[in-house]
Short mmCIF file of C-alpha atoms in Angstrom, two decimals:
data_model
loop_
_atom_site.label_atom_id
_atom_site.label_comp_id
_atom_site.label_asym_id
_atom_site.label_seq_id
_atom_site.Cartn_x
_atom_site.Cartn_y
_atom_site.Cartn_z
CA UNK O 1 -42.91 24.46 34.85
CA UNK O 2 -40.05 25.89 36.95
CA UNK O 3 -36.26 25.90 36.92
CA UNK O 4 -33.90 24.99 39.77
CA UNK O 5 -33.21 27.84 42.19
CA UNK O 6 -29.47 27.26 41.69
CA UNK O 7 -29.93 27.94 37.96
CA UNK O 8 -31.82 31.16 38.65
CA UNK O 9 -29.21 32.23 41.20
CA UNK O 10 -26.58 32.02 38.47
CA UNK O 11 -28.33 34.54 36.23
CA UNK O 12 -26.49 37.85 36.73
CA UNK O 13 -29.73 39.91 36.76
CA UNK O 14 -30.68 38.05 39.96
CA UNK O 15 -27.26 38.37 41.67
CA UNK O 16 -27.69 39.20 45.42
CA UNK O 17 -31.48 38.84 45.02
CA UNK O 18 -33.13 37.80 48.28
CA UNK O 19 -33.85 34.06 48.72
CA UNK O 20 -37.63 34.37 48.80
CA UNK O 21 -37.78 36.44 45.55
CA UNK O 22 -35.36 34.08 43.90
CA UNK O 23 -37.45 31.03 44.92
CA UNK O 24 -40.55 32.70 43.52
CA UNK O 25 -38.99 33.71 40.22
CA UNK O 26 -37.45 30.23 39.70
CA UNK O 27 -40.86 28.64 40.25
CA UNK O 28 -42.39 30.90 37.55
CA UNK O 29 -39.75 30.18 34.89
CA UNK O 30 -39.49 27.35 32.39
CA UNK O 31 -36.66 26.34 30.07
CA UNK O 32 -36.27 24.92 26.58
CA UNK O 33 -33.47 23.57 24.46
CA UNK O 34 -32.76 24.80 20.91
CA UNK O 35 -30.68 23.17 18.25
CA UNK O 36 -28.36 25.17 15.98
CA UNK O 37 -30.40 27.40 13.53
CA UNK O 38 -33.64 27.13 15.55
CA UNK O 39 -35.67 30.32 15.83
CA UNK O 40 -35.93 31.46 19.47
CA UNK O 41 -37.80 34.71 18.93
CA UNK O 42 -39.49 36.15 15.85
CA UNK O 43 -39.47 39.84 14.83
CA UNK O 44 -43.00 41.23 14.89
CA UNK O 45 -44.42 38.84 17.52
CA UNK O 46 -45.81 40.11 20.80
CA UNK O 47 -43.88 39.38 23.97
CA UNK O 48 -45.03 36.35 25.90
CA UNK O 49 -41.83 36.17 27.96
CA UNK O 50 -38.61 37.73 29.14
CA UNK O 51 -35.86 35.31 28.06
CA UNK O 52 -32.52 34.33 29.55
CA UNK O 53 -29.74 32.43 27.78
CA UNK O 54 -28.56 29.71 30.20
CA UNK O 55 -26.00 28.06 27.89
CA UNK O 56 -24.98 28.06 24.20
CA UNK O 57 -24.95 31.11 21.91
CA UNK O 58 -27.66 33.05 20.12
CA UNK O 59 -27.61 35.70 17.40
CA UNK O 60 -29.89 38.70 17.03
CA UNK O 61 -30.88 39.00 13.40
CA UNK O 62 -32.19 42.30 12.01
CA UNK O 63 -32.82 42.70 8.29
CA UNK O 64 -33.34 45.84 6.20
CA UNK O 65 -36.39 46.22 3.90
CA UNK O 66 -34.33 44.70 1.11
CA UNK O 67 -33.17 41.77 3.28
CA UNK O 68 -29.64 42.95 4.00
CA UNK O 69 -28.29 42.11 7.49
CA UNK O 70 -27.97 45.13 9.79
CA UNK O 71 -25.37 44.92 12.55
CA UNK O 72 -24.30 41.69 14.11
CA UNK O 73 -25.02 41.03 17.72
CA UNK O 74 -24.53 37.84 19.72
CA UNK O 75 -26.17 36.93 23.01
CA UNK O 76 -23.87 35.30 25.55
CA UNK O 77 -24.90 32.93 28.39
CA UNK O 78 -26.24 34.74 31.46
CA UNK O 79 -27.81 37.54 29.43
CA UNK O 80 -31.47 38.36 29.31
CA UNK O 81 -33.14 39.43 26.02
CA UNK O 82 -36.55 40.44 24.60
CA UNK O 83 -36.94 43.03 27.38
CA UNK O 84 -38.11 45.84 25.04
CA UNK O 85 -41.41 44.23 24.14
CA UNK O 86 -41.95 43.10 27.74
CA UNK O 87 -41.69 46.72 28.83
CA UNK O 88 -43.56 48.60 26.11
CA UNK O 89 -45.91 45.86 24.81
CA UNK O 90 -44.92 46.56 21.19
CA UNK O 91 -43.84 43.77 18.76
CA UNK O 92 -40.37 42.19 18.93
CA UNK O 93 -37.87 44.50 17.16
CA UNK O 94 -35.67 41.67 15.82
CA UNK O 95 -35.48 37.89 15.55
CA UNK O 96 -33.17 35.69 17.60
CA UNK O 97 -31.78 32.40 16.36
CA UNK O 98 -29.52 29.83 18.02
CA UNK O 99 -26.04 29.40 16.50
CA UNK O 100 -25.35 26.26 18.53
CA UNK O 101 -27.10 23.99 21.00
CA UNK O 102 -28.58 26.41 23.54
CA UNK O 103 -30.77 26.40 26.60
CA UNK O 104 -33.13 29.32 27.17
CA UNK O 105 -35.21 30.09 30.31
CA UNK O 106 -38.47 32.06 30.03
CA UNK O 107 -40.28 34.21 32.56
CA UNK O 108 -43.85 35.14 31.53
CA UNK O 109 -44.25 38.86 30.70
CA UNK O 110 -46.69 39.79 33.50
CA UNK O 111 -44.34 38.34 36.12
CA UNK O 112 -41.36 39.91 34.39
CA UNK O 113 -43.00 43.34 34.56
CA UNK O 114 -43.78 42.87 38.25
CA UNK O 115 -40.16 42.02 38.81
CA UNK O 116 -38.70 44.81 36.71
CA UNK O 117 -40.79 47.69 38.01
CA UNK O 118 -41.14 46.70 41.71
CA UNK O 119 -37.66 45.56 42.71
CA UNK O 120 -35.25 48.48 42.95
CA UNK O 121 -32.25 46.18 42.46
CA UNK O 122 -33.62 44.80 39.18
CA UNK O 123 -34.90 48.21 38.05
CA UNK O 124 -31.47 49.68 38.58
CA UNK O 125 -29.72 46.89 36.67
CA UNK O 126 -32.13 47.13 33.76
CA UNK O 127 -31.87 50.92 33.52
CA UNK O 128 -28.08 50.81 33.73
CA UNK O 129 -28.19 48.32 30.89
CA UNK O 130 -30.46 50.62 28.85
CA UNK O 131 -28.15 53.59 29.61
CA UNK O 132 -25.28 51.56 28.11
CA UNK O 133 -27.26 50.74 24.96
CA UNK O 134 -28.31 54.39 24.50
CA UNK O 135 -24.71 55.57 24.92
CA UNK O 136 -23.39 52.90 22.54
CA UNK O 137 -26.07 53.79 19.94
CA UNK O 138 -25.10 57.45 20.21
CA UNK O 139 -21.43 56.58 19.75
CA UNK O 140 -22.22 54.39 16.77
CA UNK O 141 -24.22 57.24 15.21
CA UNK O 142 -21.26 59.55 15.65
CA UNK O 143 -19.07 56.88 14.02
CA UNK O 144 -21.38 56.31 11.06
CA UNK O 145 -21.47 60.03 10.40
CA UNK O 146 -17.76 59.97 9.43
CA UNK O 147 -17.77 60.33 5.62
CA UNK O 148 -14.52 58.47 4.99
CA UNK O 149 -14.88 54.63 5.13
CA UNK O 150 -11.25 53.95 6.29
CA UNK O 151 -11.75 56.38 9.18
CA UNK O 152 -14.97 54.62 10.11
CA UNK O 153 -13.08 51.30 10.27
CA UNK O 154 -10.35 52.88 12.40
CA UNK O 155 -12.91 54.41 14.76
CA UNK O 156 -14.76 51.09 15.04
CA UNK O 157 -11.49 49.28 15.86
CA UNK O 158 -10.90 51.82 18.63
CA UNK O 159 -14.12 50.75 20.30
CA UNK O 160 -12.74 47.18 20.55
CA UNK O 161 -9.45 48.16 22.22
CA UNK O 162 -8.91 46.79 25.76
CA UNK O 163 -6.11 47.28 28.27
CA UNK O 164 -4.16 44.04 28.88
CA UNK O 165 -0.82 43.01 30.41
CA UNK O 166 0.71 43.42 26.92
CA UNK O 167 -0.58 46.99 26.60
CA UNK O 168 -3.57 47.86 24.41
CA UNK O 169 -4.92 44.95 22.44
CA UNK O 170 -7.98 43.86 20.44
CA UNK O 171 -9.02 40.34 21.38
CA UNK O 172 -11.85 38.49 19.65
CA UNK O 173 -11.84 40.84 16.66
CA UNK O 174 -15.10 40.33 14.73
CA UNK O 175 -14.79 38.96 11.20
CA UNK O 176 -14.11 41.44 8.42
CA UNK O 177 -17.60 41.14 6.93
CA UNK O 178 -19.08 41.70 10.37
CA UNK O 179 -17.06 44.91 10.81
CA UNK O 180 -18.10 45.91 7.27
CA UNK O 181 -21.77 45.69 8.30
CA UNK O 182 -21.16 47.69 11.50
CA UNK O 183 -19.53 50.62 9.70
CA UNK O 184 -21.50 50.44 6.50
CA UNK O 185 -18.75 49.61 4.01
CA UNK O 186 -17.45 46.60 2.03
CA UNK O 187 -15.42 43.69 3.39
CA UNK O 188 -12.65 44.69 0.98
CA UNK O 189 -12.45 48.19 2.47
CA UNK O 190 -12.20 46.72 5.98
CA UNK O 191 -9.39 44.44 4.80
CA UNK O 192 -7.50 47.33 3.16
CA UNK O 193 -7.96 49.54 6.17
CA UNK O 194 -6.54 46.98 8.57
CA UNK O 195 -3.63 46.25 6.25
CA UNK O 196 -2.88 49.97 6.08
CA UNK O 197 -2.69 50.05 9.91
CA UNK O 198 -0.25 47.11 9.84
CA UNK O 199 1.91 48.77 7.18
CA UNK O 200 1.99 51.93 9.24
CA UNK O 201 3.05 49.80 12.29
CA UNK O 202 0.03 51.12 14.25
CA UNK O 203 -1.22 47.57 14.87
CA UNK O 204 0.40 44.17 14.69
CA UNK O 205 -1.26 40.82 14.36
CA UNK O 206 -0.17 38.13 16.81
CA UNK O 207 -2.26 35.02 16.24
CA UNK O 208 -5.90 35.88 17.00
CA UNK O 209 -4.93 39.10 18.80
CA UNK O 210 -4.33 42.54 17.32
CA UNK O 211 -1.69 44.44 19.35
CA UNK O 212 -2.29 48.23 19.18
CA UNK O 213 1.35 49.43 19.18
CA UNK O 214 0.54 53.09 18.69
CA UNK O 215 -2.87 53.82 20.33
CA UNK O 216 -2.47 57.59 19.87
CA UNK O 217 -1.81 57.19 16.16
CA UNK O 218 -4.91 54.96 15.82
CA UNK O 219 -6.96 57.73 17.35
CA UNK O 220 -5.17 60.25 15.09
CA UNK O 221 -5.87 58.38 11.80
CA UNK O 222 -9.49 57.79 12.90
CA UNK O 223 -9.91 61.50 13.40
CA UNK O 224 -8.05 63.00 10.41
CA UNK O 225 -7.50 60.10 8.02
CA UNK O 226 -4.34 58.42 6.81
CA UNK O 227 -3.31 61.06 4.31
CA UNK O 228 -3.59 63.93 6.72
CA UNK O 229 -1.92 61.99 9.52
CA UNK O 230 1.23 61.63 7.40
CA UNK O 231 2.76 58.72 9.34
CA UNK O 232 6.04 57.23 8.10
CA UNK O 233 5.64 53.61 6.92
CA UNK O 234 7.76 50.95 8.59
CA UNK H 1 -34.78 75.56 47.42
CA UNK H 2 -38.08 73.98 46.29
CA UNK H 3 -40.65 74.42 43.54
CA UNK H 4 -44.41 74.76 43.91
CA UNK H 5 -46.25 71.46 44.12
CA UNK H 6 -48.57 72.63 41.26
CA UNK H 7 -45.50 73.02 39.04
CA UNK H 8 -44.26 69.49 39.93
CA UNK H 9 -47.76 68.08 39.35
CA UNK H 10 -47.60 69.43 35.81
CA UNK H 11 -44.48 67.42 34.93
CA UNK H 12 -45.68 64.34 32.93
CA UNK H 13 -43.20 62.01 34.72
CA UNK H 14 -45.11 62.73 37.96
CA UNK H 15 -48.63 62.36 36.51
CA UNK H 16 -50.93 60.45 38.92
CA UNK H 17 -48.09 60.42 41.50
CA UNK H 18 -49.44 60.27 45.10
CA UNK H 19 -49.75 63.63 46.91
CA UNK H 20 -47.13 62.81 49.60
CA UNK H 21 -44.47 61.76 47.11
CA UNK H 22 -45.24 64.82 44.96
CA UNK H 23 -44.96 67.11 47.97
CA UNK H 24 -41.59 65.55 48.88
CA UNK H 25 -40.19 65.74 45.36
CA UNK H 26 -41.28 69.36 44.93
CA UNK H 27 -39.56 70.29 48.17
CA UNK H 28 -36.28 68.77 46.92
CA UNK H 29 -36.28 70.52 43.51
CA UNK H 30 -34.99 73.97 42.57
CA UNK H 31 -35.44 75.95 39.38
CA UNK H 32 -33.37 78.33 37.30
CA UNK H 33 -33.92 80.63 34.30
CA UNK H 34 -31.71 80.49 31.19
CA UNK H 35 -31.39 83.10 28.46
CA UNK H 36 -31.09 82.15 24.78
CA UNK H 37 -27.68 80.48 24.07
CA UNK H 38 -26.97 79.76 27.76
CA UNK H 39 -25.35 76.38 28.50
CA UNK H 40 -27.64 74.25 30.68
CA UNK H 41 -25.53 71.09 30.76
CA UNK H 42 -21.99 70.36 29.58
CA UNK H 43 -20.79 67.18 27.87
CA UNK H 44 -18.26 65.37 30.09
CA UNK H 45 -19.50 66.72 33.40
CA UNK H 46 -20.72 64.40 36.14
CA UNK H 47 -24.44 64.39 36.98
CA UNK H 48 -25.42 66.59 39.87
CA UNK H 49 -29.12 66.57 38.95
CA UNK H 50 -31.95 65.14 36.92
CA UNK H 51 -33.33 68.10 34.93
CA UNK H 52 -36.89 69.02 33.79
CA UNK H 53 -37.67 71.68 31.19
CA UNK H 54 -40.63 73.71 32.64
CA UNK H 55 -40.90 76.26 29.80
CA UNK H 56 -38.96 77.43 26.75
CA UNK H 57 -36.95 75.24 24.38
CA UNK H 58 -33.55 73.56 24.64
CA UNK H 59 -31.30 71.86 22.09
CA UNK H 60 -29.06 68.82 22.67
CA UNK H 61 -25.74 69.48 21.00
CA UNK H 62 -23.44 66.59 20.14
CA UNK H 63 -20.27 67.19 18.17
CA UNK H 64 -18.03 64.72 16.32
CA UNK H 65 -14.24 64.65 16.98
CA UNK H 66 -13.81 67.15 14.14
CA UNK H 67 -16.48 69.44 15.50
CA UNK H 68 -19.32 68.54 13.09
CA UNK H 69 -22.83 68.52 14.60
CA UNK H 70 -24.34 65.06 14.88
CA UNK H 71 -28.12 64.79 14.82
CA UNK H 72 -30.45 67.54 15.90
CA UNK H 73 -32.61 67.04 18.92
CA UNK H 74 -34.77 69.53 20.77
CA UNK H 75 -36.13 69.28 24.30
CA UNK H 76 -39.75 70.36 24.71
CA UNK H 77 -41.41 71.65 27.94
CA UNK H 78 -42.45 68.87 30.33
CA UNK H 79 -39.58 66.59 29.39
CA UNK H 80 -36.83 65.40 31.70
CA UNK H 81 -33.23 65.13 30.52
CA UNK H 82 -29.79 64.15 31.80
CA UNK H 83 -31.15 60.84 33.09
CA UNK H 84 -28.33 58.65 31.60
CA UNK H 85 -25.63 60.10 33.89
CA UNK H 86 -28.01 60.05 36.89
CA UNK H 87 -28.49 56.32 36.36
CA UNK H 88 -24.99 55.11 35.45
CA UNK H 89 -22.82 57.75 37.11
CA UNK H 90 -20.82 58.26 33.91
CA UNK H 91 -20.16 61.76 32.40
CA UNK H 92 -22.81 63.60 30.44
CA UNK H 93 -22.96 62.28 26.88
CA UNK H 94 -23.90 65.63 25.24
CA UNK H 95 -24.30 69.32 26.00
CA UNK H 96 -27.63 71.07 26.29
CA UNK H 97 -28.13 74.75 25.41
CA UNK H 98 -31.20 77.00 25.59
CA UNK H 99 -32.54 78.27 22.27
CA UNK H 100 -34.86 80.73 23.94
CA UNK H 101 -35.75 81.99 27.41
CA UNK H 102 -36.22 78.74 29.38
CA UNK H 103 -36.95 77.64 32.93
CA UNK H 104 -35.38 74.41 34.12
CA UNK H 105 -36.07 72.51 37.37
CA UNK H 106 -33.43 70.30 39.00
CA UNK H 107 -33.71 67.27 41.26
CA UNK H 108 -30.42 66.27 42.92
CA UNK H 109 -29.09 62.90 41.63
CA UNK H 110 -29.30 60.96 44.89
CA UNK H 111 -32.98 61.83 45.29
CA UNK H 112 -33.60 61.24 41.57
CA UNK H 113 -32.13 57.69 41.88
CA UNK H 114 -34.30 56.98 44.93
CA UNK H 115 -37.32 58.14 42.90
CA UNK H 116 -36.43 56.23 39.72
CA UNK H 117 -35.57 52.86 41.24
CA UNK H 118 -38.08 52.72 44.10
CA UNK H 119 -41.34 53.95 42.54
CA UNK H 120 -42.83 51.38 40.14
CA UNK H 121 -44.80 54.08 38.30
CA UNK H 122 -41.67 56.20 37.64
CA UNK H 123 -39.56 53.09 36.88
CA UNK H 124 -42.09 51.99 34.30
CA UNK H 125 -42.27 55.42 32.62
CA UNK H 126 -38.54 55.74 32.44
CA UNK H 127 -38.02 52.23 31.04
CA UNK H 128 -40.76 52.77 28.45
CA UNK H 129 -38.95 55.96 27.46
CA UNK H 130 -35.67 54.02 27.15
CA UNK H 131 -37.41 51.29 25.09
CA UNK H 132 -38.56 54.03 22.67
CA UNK H 133 -35.06 55.45 22.36
CA UNK H 134 -33.54 52.01 21.77
CA UNK H 135 -36.15 51.20 19.09
CA UNK H 136 -35.64 54.61 17.39
CA UNK H 137 -31.87 54.18 17.45
CA UNK H 138 -32.25 50.74 15.87
CA UNK H 139 -34.54 52.15 13.13
CA UNK H 140 -32.13 54.98 12.47
CA UNK H 141 -29.25 52.48 12.15
CA UNK H 142 -31.34 50.53 9.58
CA UNK H 143 -31.99 53.81 7.74
CA UNK H 144 -28.31 54.91 7.74
CA UNK H 145 -27.31 51.53 6.35
CA UNK H 146 -29.12 52.36 3.01
CA UNK H 147 -26.30 53.07 0.55
CA UNK H 148 -28.28 55.44 -1.67
CA UNK H 149 -28.61 59.00 -0.24
CA UNK H 150 -31.95 59.76 -1.95
CA UNK H 151 -33.44 56.56 -0.49
CA UNK H 152 -32.15 57.56 2.95
CA UNK H 153 -33.95 60.90 2.64
CA UNK H 154 -37.17 59.13 1.49
CA UNK H 155 -36.94 56.70 4.43
CA UNK H 156 -36.35 59.55 6.86
CA UNK H 157 -39.36 61.44 5.52
CA UNK H 158 -41.45 58.31 6.09
CA UNK H 159 -40.61 58.45 9.78
CA UNK H 160 -42.19 61.93 9.94
CA UNK H 161 -45.52 60.98 8.33
CA UNK H 162 -48.59 61.29 10.52
CA UNK H 163 -52.25 60.52 9.90
CA UNK H 164 -54.45 63.63 9.74
CA UNK H 165 -57.93 64.58 8.60
CA UNK H 166 -56.38 65.44 5.21
CA UNK H 167 -54.80 61.95 4.91
CA UNK H 168 -51.09 61.35 5.48
CA UNK H 169 -49.10 64.48 6.06
CA UNK H 170 -45.76 65.72 7.36
CA UNK H 171 -46.18 68.67 9.70
CA UNK H 172 -43.26 70.56 11.19
CA UNK H 173 -40.80 69.20 8.68
CA UNK H 174 -37.26 69.80 9.98
CA UNK H 175 -35.06 72.18 7.95
CA UNK H 176 -33.17 70.65 4.97
CA UNK H 177 -29.79 70.96 6.69
CA UNK H 178 -31.25 69.23 9.80
CA UNK H 179 -32.51 66.31 7.68
CA UNK H 180 -29.10 66.23 5.97
CA UNK H 181 -27.40 65.71 9.33
CA UNK H 182 -29.86 62.98 10.30
CA UNK H 183 -29.30 60.89 7.17
CA UNK H 184 -25.67 61.72 6.65
CA UNK H 185 -25.83 63.59 3.31
CA UNK H 186 -25.64 67.20 2.01
CA UNK H 187 -28.38 69.78 2.19
CA UNK H 188 -28.36 69.94 -1.64
CA UNK H 189 -29.17 66.20 -1.85
CA UNK H 190 -32.04 66.60 0.59
CA UNK H 191 -33.39 69.47 -1.55
CA UNK H 192 -33.09 67.50 -4.78
CA UNK H 193 -34.69 64.37 -3.21
CA UNK H 194 -37.70 66.35 -1.97
CA UNK H 195 -38.08 68.06 -5.39
CA UNK H 196 -37.98 64.65 -7.05
CA UNK H 197 -40.85 63.51 -4.84
CA UNK H 198 -42.82 66.64 -5.84
CA UNK H 199 -42.10 66.09 -9.54
CA UNK H 200 -43.33 62.47 -9.19
CA UNK H 201 -46.49 63.74 -7.49
CA UNK H 202 -45.74 61.60 -4.44
CA UNK H 203 -45.74 64.64 -2.09
CA UNK H 204 -47.15 68.09 -2.45
CA UNK H 205 -46.24 71.20 -0.49
CA UNK H 206 -49.12 73.20 1.02
CA UNK H 207 -47.64 76.03 3.07
CA UNK H 208 -45.66 74.55 5.93
CA UNK H 209 -47.21 71.11 5.44
CA UNK H 210 -46.12 68.30 3.13
CA UNK H 211 -49.10 66.25 1.91
CA UNK H 212 -48.11 62.67 1.17
CA UNK H 213 -50.41 61.96 -1.81
CA UNK H 214 -49.04 58.51 -2.52
CA UNK H 215 -47.83 56.91 0.74
CA UNK H 216 -47.32 53.53 -0.88
CA UNK H 217 -45.10 55.07 -3.56
CA UNK H 218 -43.06 56.90 -0.92
CA UNK H 219 -42.43 53.55 0.74
CA UNK H 220 -41.64 52.03 -2.64
CA UNK H 221 -39.01 54.63 -3.68
CA UNK H 222 -37.49 54.47 -0.18
CA UNK H 223 -37.09 50.69 -0.62
CA UNK H 224 -35.95 50.34 -4.25
CA UNK H 225 -34.98 53.91 -5.34
CA UNK H 226 -36.46 56.26 -7.91
CA UNK H 227 -34.94 54.56 -11.01
CA UNK H 228 -36.16 51.07 -10.08
CA UNK H 229 -39.61 52.36 -9.02
CA UNK H 230 -40.19 53.67 -12.56
CA UNK H 231 -43.02 56.12 -11.65
CA UNK H 232 -44.56 58.29 -14.41
CA UNK H 233 -43.78 62.01 -13.82
CA UNK H 234 -46.77 64.34 -13.58
#
């Protein structure tokens, strides 16, 4: 039971961590390999460990009472997960499954708490991470309160926009049914909304990338809707 | 510039804090009185302070792009607020106004960060608080993803239910327009949903309190809707 110190050093949460602490934490961790579709963490369980994805890809799965999927969230290598239950001792809030061959490292909860609460560097990183989640949740609540489904899609697309050398673009656009779940509408509505943006020449598809040709207009239609915006079609 | 050590000792975040640290933190804080409708914190500003409500009542005000109010959240005496910007250095995410005569204590951001990241007791309390917010946000997202407005109202009411000596009750029920904002529907729909529950004898109004006479049925109608539940009217 332990992982190599070089592996621990590569985990972003431990970046610039002093050698002695890193050595100790590596000695307390263990790792396990998961095949695609394996369950890594079960909703409702108590927290035995803080987990770190070393390689592969995991998906957080949260279901409504009726079994519908809520949100879609992937865990990328380098990230920790399961920290909520480690901190508050309450059951896991969601399940986590592997979507491809993945390696996960585990740090037992009591050691994880010692680490989280007693090392200012780690405490700061974890709280900054929480602050991000709280802000994102607040933004998503604002977005979901928009009554018009098209406008919700436009507003969600805005959150994906990044600055690149080609101007503003959306890379790695989630699948239409994934966006539909995020903004609480149907896949068909997402499809129609994106096609409307293309017809209005606000966005343009280039392979896997969506070029946002008129960022101001995207913001405008998200705020007032397509009818009110009154944009000439191309 | 400083507040009495007895005042600082009464702030829950500092409960069981050692005398020396308490003395130091009290000496670094200052307090200010606000009249009803005064602005305590402005959305978009940078964080100069971590704030604590000593007495009175404040409201967090968040507006959508079009100026609609999103959510309704009150700050009660003893609570700290404005911690997000103190932690991540980003602008304030919402404004805070006083709803009656209130006294607020302020701890400058640099001292607040020293306190938050270097004292395990404070770090633990703050992270537990964040864990609560993240779980609540996740539950609210689940709730908002329910397509039927009546069911959203029922599910929201469920979150207010508390155990009392009279069985399960809802005390301090928010106003109908406040519930409407929480679950993204109209005040009229909230009113009709609650009246439906009364007609079905699932809840009963007794003064300011709502007695939940059939908690299992409340859960059932929230999950499958009134039509599917097929409950005999009283």
